[in-house]
Amino acid sequence: MSFKRKIILTLLIFVTTTLHAQQYAGKLKIEKLVDTTVNSIGQKITYPQFKDAKVTMAKITFPPGETTGWHKHLIPVFSYVLEGTLTVEIEGHQPAEYKKGASFVESYDTYHKGTNKGDTDVVLFVVYLGGDGQPLAVKK
């Protein structure tokens, strides 16, 4: 198995695991966060082929009123809302709201922007599957 595939497999097990806690020692609690073959706007999930694969994990904090600005991803991106409610506007689609505890697979090659319309911080945990110098996001 290639190194890239091992990284992707490891990440997918972490993010979308279907294993049950009894397969581990102790009293671990494993909750499935995402279990899908499509992203937030129904696009089939695919993984790009990179010579030098790279995984980036980030914690992103949106103060009240802050936005990402319009951008798109050319790589798979997985998000989990740690705090607050994020509003995501997507070109050609209805806006979506993701509250604390929500997980979603971001749209691919489609411009969108995330905004904190609340009065407390929104905090996301985000995983990007990229490589070969591909940017994490492309601004409009």
GROMACS .gro file of C-alpha atoms in nm, residues 39 46-48 50 54-56 72-78 105-109 127-131 133-138:
model
   31
   39ASN     CA    1  -2.003   1.612   0.010
   46THR     CA    2  -1.293   1.164  -0.489
   47TYR     CA    3  -0.930   1.180  -0.390
   48PRO     CA    4  -0.674   1.350  -0.613
   50PHE     CA    5  -0.050   1.341  -0.574
   54LYS     CA    6   0.010   1.610   0.238
   55VAL     CA    7  -0.244   1.624   0.521
   56THR     CA    8  -0.309   1.958   0.691
   72LYS     CA    9  -1.315   2.708  -0.334
   73HIS     CA   10  -1.118   2.392  -0.262
   74LEU     CA   11  -0.958   2.170  -0.525
   75ILE     CA   12  -0.879   1.906  -0.263
   76PRO     CA   13  -1.102   1.715  -0.018
   77VAL     CA   14  -1.178   1.913   0.300
   78PHE     CA   15  -1.351   1.780   0.613
  105VAL     CA   16  -1.752   1.739   0.386
  106GLU     CA   17  -1.693   2.070   0.210
  107SER     CA   18  -1.788   2.135  -0.153
  108TYR     CA   19  -1.532   2.073  -0.424
  109ASP     CA   20  -1.440   2.325  -0.696
  127VAL     CA   21  -0.867   1.847   0.768
  128TYR     CA   22  -0.731   1.912   0.417
  129LEU     CA   23  -0.607   1.626   0.194
  130GLY     CA   24  -0.365   1.783  -0.051
  131GLY     CA   25  -0.016   1.764  -0.189
  133GLY     CA   26   0.201   2.229  -0.363
  134GLN     CA   27  -0.176   2.251  -0.416
  135PRO     CA   28  -0.319   2.546  -0.215
  136LEU     CA   29  -0.567   2.471   0.063
  137ALA     CA   30  -0.811   2.721  -0.089
  138VAL     CA   31  -0.841   2.933  -0.404
   0.00000   0.00000   0.00000
